[in-house]
Coordinates of C-alpha atoms and ligand atoms in Angstrom, one line a residue:
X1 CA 18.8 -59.5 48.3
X2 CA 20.2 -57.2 45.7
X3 CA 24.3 -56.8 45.8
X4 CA 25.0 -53.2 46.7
X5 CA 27.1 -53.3 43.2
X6 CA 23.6 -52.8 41.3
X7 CA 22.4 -50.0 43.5
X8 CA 23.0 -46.6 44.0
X9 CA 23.1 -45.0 47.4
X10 CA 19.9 -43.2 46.7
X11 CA 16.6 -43.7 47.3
X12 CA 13.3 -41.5 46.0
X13 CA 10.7 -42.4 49.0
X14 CA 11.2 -45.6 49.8
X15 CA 12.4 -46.7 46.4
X16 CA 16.2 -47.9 46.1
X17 CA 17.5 -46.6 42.7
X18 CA 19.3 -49.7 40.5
X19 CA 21.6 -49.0 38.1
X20 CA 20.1 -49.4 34.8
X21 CA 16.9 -47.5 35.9
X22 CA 16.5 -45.0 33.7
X23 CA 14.6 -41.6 35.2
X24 CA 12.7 -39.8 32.6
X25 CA 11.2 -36.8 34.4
X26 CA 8.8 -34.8 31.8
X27 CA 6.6 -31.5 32.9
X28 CA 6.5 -28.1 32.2
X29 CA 8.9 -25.5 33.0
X30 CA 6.7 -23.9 35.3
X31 CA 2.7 -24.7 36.4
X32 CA 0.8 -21.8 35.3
X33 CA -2.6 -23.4 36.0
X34 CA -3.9 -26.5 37.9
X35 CA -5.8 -27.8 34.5
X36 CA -2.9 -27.0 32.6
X37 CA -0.9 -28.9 34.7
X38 CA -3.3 -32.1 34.6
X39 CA -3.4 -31.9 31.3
X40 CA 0.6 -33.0 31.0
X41 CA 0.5 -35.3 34.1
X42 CA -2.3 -37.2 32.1
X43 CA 0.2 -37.4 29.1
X44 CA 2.8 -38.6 31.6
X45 CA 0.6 -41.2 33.2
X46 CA -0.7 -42.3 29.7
X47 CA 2.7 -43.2 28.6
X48 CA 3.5 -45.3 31.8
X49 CA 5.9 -42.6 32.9
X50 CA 6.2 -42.1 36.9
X51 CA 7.8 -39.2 37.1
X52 CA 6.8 -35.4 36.9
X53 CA 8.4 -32.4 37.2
X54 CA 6.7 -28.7 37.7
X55 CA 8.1 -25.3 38.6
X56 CA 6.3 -23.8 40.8
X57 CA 8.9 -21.1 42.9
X58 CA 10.9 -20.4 39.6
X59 CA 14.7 -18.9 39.3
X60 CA 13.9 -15.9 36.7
X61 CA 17.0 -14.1 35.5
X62 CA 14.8 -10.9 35.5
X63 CA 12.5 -10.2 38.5
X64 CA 9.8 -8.9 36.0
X65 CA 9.0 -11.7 34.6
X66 CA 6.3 -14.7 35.9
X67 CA 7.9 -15.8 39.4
X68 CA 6.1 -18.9 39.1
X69 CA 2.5 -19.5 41.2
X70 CA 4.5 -20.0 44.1
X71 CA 2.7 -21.7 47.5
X72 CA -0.5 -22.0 45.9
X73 CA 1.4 -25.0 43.6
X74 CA 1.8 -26.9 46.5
X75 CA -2.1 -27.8 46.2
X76 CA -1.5 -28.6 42.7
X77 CA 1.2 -30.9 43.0
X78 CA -0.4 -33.0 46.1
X79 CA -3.2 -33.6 43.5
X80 CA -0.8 -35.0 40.9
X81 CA 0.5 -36.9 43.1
X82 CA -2.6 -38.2 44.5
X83 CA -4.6 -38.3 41.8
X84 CA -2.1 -39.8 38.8
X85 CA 0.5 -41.6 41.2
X86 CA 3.2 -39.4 39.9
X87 CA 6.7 -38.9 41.7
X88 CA 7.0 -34.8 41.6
X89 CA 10.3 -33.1 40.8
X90 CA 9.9 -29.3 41.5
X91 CA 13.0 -26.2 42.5
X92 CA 12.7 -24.8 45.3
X93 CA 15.3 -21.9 46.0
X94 CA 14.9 -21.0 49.9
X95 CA 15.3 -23.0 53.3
X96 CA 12.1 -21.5 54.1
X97 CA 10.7 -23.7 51.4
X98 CA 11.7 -26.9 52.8
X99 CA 9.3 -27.7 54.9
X100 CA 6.4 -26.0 53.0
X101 CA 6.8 -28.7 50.5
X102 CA 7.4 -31.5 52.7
X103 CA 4.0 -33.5 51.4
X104 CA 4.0 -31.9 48.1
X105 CA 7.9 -32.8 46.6
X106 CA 9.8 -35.8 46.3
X107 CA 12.8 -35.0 44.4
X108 CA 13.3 -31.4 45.5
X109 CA 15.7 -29.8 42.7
X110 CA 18.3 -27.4 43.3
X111 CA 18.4 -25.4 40.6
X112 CA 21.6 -24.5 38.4
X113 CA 21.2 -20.7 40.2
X114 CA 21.6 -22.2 43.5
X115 CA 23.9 -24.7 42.9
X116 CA 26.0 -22.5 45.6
X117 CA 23.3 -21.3 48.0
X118 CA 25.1 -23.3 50.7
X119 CA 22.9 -22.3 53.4
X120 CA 20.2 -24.2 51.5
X121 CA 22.6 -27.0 51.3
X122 CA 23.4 -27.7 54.5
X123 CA 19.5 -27.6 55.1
X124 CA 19.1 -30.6 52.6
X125 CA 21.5 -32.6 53.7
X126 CA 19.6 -32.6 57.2
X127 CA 16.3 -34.1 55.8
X128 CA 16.0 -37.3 53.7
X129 CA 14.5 -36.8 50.5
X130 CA 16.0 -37.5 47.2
X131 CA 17.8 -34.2 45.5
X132 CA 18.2 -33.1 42.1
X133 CA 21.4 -31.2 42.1
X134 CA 21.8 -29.0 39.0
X135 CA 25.1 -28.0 37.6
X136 CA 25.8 -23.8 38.2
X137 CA 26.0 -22.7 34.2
X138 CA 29.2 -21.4 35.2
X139 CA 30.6 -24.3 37.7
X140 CA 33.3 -26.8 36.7
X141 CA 32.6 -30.2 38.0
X142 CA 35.1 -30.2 40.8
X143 CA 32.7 -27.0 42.3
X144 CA 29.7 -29.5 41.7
X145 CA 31.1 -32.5 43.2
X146 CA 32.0 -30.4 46.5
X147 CA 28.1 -29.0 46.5
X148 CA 26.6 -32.4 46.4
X149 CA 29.7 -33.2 49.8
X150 CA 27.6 -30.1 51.4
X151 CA 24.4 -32.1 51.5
X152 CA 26.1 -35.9 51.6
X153 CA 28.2 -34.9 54.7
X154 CA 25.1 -33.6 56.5
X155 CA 23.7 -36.9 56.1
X156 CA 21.4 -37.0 53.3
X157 CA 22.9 -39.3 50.4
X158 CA 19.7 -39.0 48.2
X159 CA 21.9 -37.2 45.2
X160 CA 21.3 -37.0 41.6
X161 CA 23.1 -34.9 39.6
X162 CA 21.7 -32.9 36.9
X163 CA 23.8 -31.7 33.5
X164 CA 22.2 -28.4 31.6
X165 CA 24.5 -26.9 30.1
X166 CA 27.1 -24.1 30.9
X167 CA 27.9 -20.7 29.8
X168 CA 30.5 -20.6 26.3
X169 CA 31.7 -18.3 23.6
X170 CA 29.3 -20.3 21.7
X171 CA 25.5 -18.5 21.4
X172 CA 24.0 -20.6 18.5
X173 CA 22.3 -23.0 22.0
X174 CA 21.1 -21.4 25.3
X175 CA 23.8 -22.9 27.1
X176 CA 26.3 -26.1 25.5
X177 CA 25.4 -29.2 26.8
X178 CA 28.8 -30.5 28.8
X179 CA 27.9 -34.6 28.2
X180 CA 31.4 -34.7 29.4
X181 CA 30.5 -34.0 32.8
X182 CA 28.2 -37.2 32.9
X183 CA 31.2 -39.3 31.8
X184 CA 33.5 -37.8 34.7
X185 CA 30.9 -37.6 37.4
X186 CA 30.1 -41.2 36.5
X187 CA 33.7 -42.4 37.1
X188 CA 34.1 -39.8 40.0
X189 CA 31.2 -40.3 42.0
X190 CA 28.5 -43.2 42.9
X191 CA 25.7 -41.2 42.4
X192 CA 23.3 -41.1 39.6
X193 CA 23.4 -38.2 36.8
X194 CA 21.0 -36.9 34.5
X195 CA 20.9 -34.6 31.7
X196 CA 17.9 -31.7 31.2
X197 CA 18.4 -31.0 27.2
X198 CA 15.9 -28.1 27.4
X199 CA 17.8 -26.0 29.5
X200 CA 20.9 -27.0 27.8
X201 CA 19.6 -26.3 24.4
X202 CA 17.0 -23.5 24.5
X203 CA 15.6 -24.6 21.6
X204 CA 13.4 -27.5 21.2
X205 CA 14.4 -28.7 17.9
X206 CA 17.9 -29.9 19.2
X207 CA 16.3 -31.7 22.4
X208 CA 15.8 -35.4 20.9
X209 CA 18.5 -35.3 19.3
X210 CA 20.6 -34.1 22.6
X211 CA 18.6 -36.4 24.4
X212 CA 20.0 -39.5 22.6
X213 CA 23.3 -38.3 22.9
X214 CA 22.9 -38.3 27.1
X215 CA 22.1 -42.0 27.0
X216 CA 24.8 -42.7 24.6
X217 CA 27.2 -41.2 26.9
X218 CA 25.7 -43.2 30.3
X219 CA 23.1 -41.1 31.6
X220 CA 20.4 -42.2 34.1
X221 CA 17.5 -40.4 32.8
X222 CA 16.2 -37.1 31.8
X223 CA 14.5 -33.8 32.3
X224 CA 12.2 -32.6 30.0
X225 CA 10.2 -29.7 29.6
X226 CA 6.9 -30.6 28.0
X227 CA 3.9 -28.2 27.5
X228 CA 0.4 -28.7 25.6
X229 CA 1.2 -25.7 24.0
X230 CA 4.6 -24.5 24.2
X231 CA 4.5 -21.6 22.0
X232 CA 2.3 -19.7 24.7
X233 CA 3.7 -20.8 27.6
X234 CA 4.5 -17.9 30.0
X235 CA 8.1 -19.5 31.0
X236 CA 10.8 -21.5 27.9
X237 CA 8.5 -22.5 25.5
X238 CA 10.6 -22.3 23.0
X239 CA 12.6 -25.2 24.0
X240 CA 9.4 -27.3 25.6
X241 CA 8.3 -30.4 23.7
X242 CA 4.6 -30.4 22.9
X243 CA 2.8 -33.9 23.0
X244 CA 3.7 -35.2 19.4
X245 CA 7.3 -34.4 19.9
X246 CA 7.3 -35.7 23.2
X247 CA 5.7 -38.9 21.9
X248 CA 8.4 -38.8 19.2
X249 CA 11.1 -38.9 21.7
X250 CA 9.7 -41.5 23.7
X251 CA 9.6 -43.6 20.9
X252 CA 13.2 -42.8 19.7
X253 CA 14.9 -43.0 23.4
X254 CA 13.4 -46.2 23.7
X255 CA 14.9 -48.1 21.3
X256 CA 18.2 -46.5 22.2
X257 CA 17.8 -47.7 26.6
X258 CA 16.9 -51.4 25.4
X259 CA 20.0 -52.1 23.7
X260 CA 21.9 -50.3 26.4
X261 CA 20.2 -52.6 29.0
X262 CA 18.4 -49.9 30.7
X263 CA 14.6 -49.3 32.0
X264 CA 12.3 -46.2 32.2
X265 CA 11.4 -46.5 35.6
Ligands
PEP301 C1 14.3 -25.5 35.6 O1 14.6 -26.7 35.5 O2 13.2 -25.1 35.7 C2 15.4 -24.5 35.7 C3 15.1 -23.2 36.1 O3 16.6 -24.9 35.3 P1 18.1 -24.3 35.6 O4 18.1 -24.2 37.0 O5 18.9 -25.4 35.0 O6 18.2 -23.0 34.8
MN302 MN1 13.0 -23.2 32.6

C-alpha cells in the first residue's frame, strides 16, 4: 500500500498520480488532419511517451482564423487512443462539450481563456476525469487557486495545474513564463503543476531551455507543442518543436528528472 504522502489526490483513469511522476504531454497545438496527427502520436509512442495532447475545439484570439476541426476530432483522438495507447489531453471550451468527448479525452484542459468560465467549472467538478487547469494570462495565483476550489468543491479532485505564461510590459516572449507560480502553488496546494513553455514563450527557440528551468523549479511535467513541420502549421508554429528538437529536449530533460528523482510517466 502506498502512504498517501507519495500520492497526489489525482488520478488520470484509473491511474493514481505519485509524486515524482513526471507528465510530459507533447502534440500539436491543434490537429489539422487525422495523418498529420498519427504522424506525432507515432513520435510520441516511439519515445515511450504516454501522453498526447491535440487541439481540436481551439480558443483563437481572432474568430477568422482556424477554429480547430472541431467534433470531427473526436474520431481522431479515439484512434490515438486506440491505436497507440496514448492518454489524450485536448481543450474543450463549452459544457456542451463535455459529454461529446466523454470516450475521446482524458485529461480535459481548461484553457488559460477559460480559466473563469465558471459555468464550465462547476460542470467539471461534477464528472471525474482528470483536468488540466491553465493559468488566465492575466490571473494572479490566488484567482487560480479559487478556480481549481470551483471544480474540487463540486467533487472532482482530478486537478493539475498548468503555468503558461502571463501578460507583462515585457514583448520580447509571447507571454513571461511565471515559474514562480509553480513554487507557490506547490507549497499552497496538493495538487500537481505543470508548465507549457510554448505558450509561455511563443517562440520555439527558448522552449528547452524554459523547459529545464520548470523542472528546476519542481514541476511535474510538461506541455509541449510538437509538429512534423512547424513552420506550416495552420495554428503557433512558430513556437512548436519539430521532431529533432523534440528529440533534443527529451534527451536534455532527461538527464535533468534523474538526478532530481523523478520519472516520465
Ligand atoms: C493550448 O494549449 O492549445 C492553448 C490554447 O493554450 P492557452 O489556453 O494557454 O493559450
Ligand atoms: Mn496554441
Amino acid at each position: 500500500m502506498l502512504s498517501k504522502m507519495n500520492e497526489y489526490d489525482v488520478k488520470i483513469n484509473s491511474k493514481v498520480l505519485r509524486k515524482g511522476d513526471f507528465l510530459l504531454i507533447p502534440g500539436p497545438c491543434a490537429i489539422e488532419a487525422d495523418y498529420q496527427a498519427f504522424e506525432i502520436a507515432e513520435l510520441i509512442k516511439n519515445n515511450n511517451i504516454s501522453f498526447y495532447r491535440g487541439g481540436i475545439y481551439k480558443p483563437r484570439t481572432s474568430p477568422y482564423t482556424f477554429q480547430g476541426i472541431g467534433d470531427k476530432g473526436l474520431d481522431v483522438l479515439r484512434h490515438i487512443r486506440s491505436k497507440y495507447g496514448l492518454i489524450i489531453c485536448s481543450e474543450i471550451m463549452d459544457v456542451r462539450q463535455i459529454d461529446k468527448c466523454a470516450d475521446s479525452i482524458d485529461i480535459i484542459q481548461v484553457g488559460a481563456r477559460n480559466m473563469q468560465n465558471y459555468s464550465l467549472l462547476k460542470e467539471l467538478g461534477k464528472i471525474k476525469k482528470a483536468i488540466l487547469l491553465k493559468r488566465g494570462f492575466c490571473s494572479t495565483v490566488d484567482e487560480w487557486i479559487l478556480s481549481s476550489e470551483y471544480i474540487r468543491s463540486g467533487g472532482n479532485e482530478n486537478i493539475i495545474f498548468c503555468e503558461r505564461g502571463i501578460r507583462t510590459f515585457e514583448n520580447s516572449t509571447r507571454n513571461t513564463l511565471d515559474l514562480s507560480s509553480v513554487i507557490v502553488l506547490k507549497e499552497r496546494t496538493s495538487l500537481p503543476v505543470i508548465v507549457d513553455p510554448s505558450h509561455a514563450s511563443g517562440n520555439r527557440k527558448y522552449v528547452i531551455a524554459l523547459s529545464k528551468a520548470a523542472i528546476s523549479v519542481g514541476a511535474d511535467g510538461l506541455l509541449i507543442d510538437v509538429y512534423k513541420n512547424p513552420d506550416s502549421a495552420l495554428v503557433d508554429g512558430k513556437q512548436s518543436l519539430d521532431f529533432d528538437l523534440f528529440k533534443n529536449m527529451l534527451f536534455e530533460i532527461s538527464k535533468m528528472l534523474v538526478l532530481m528523482n523523478k520519472k516520465i510517466v
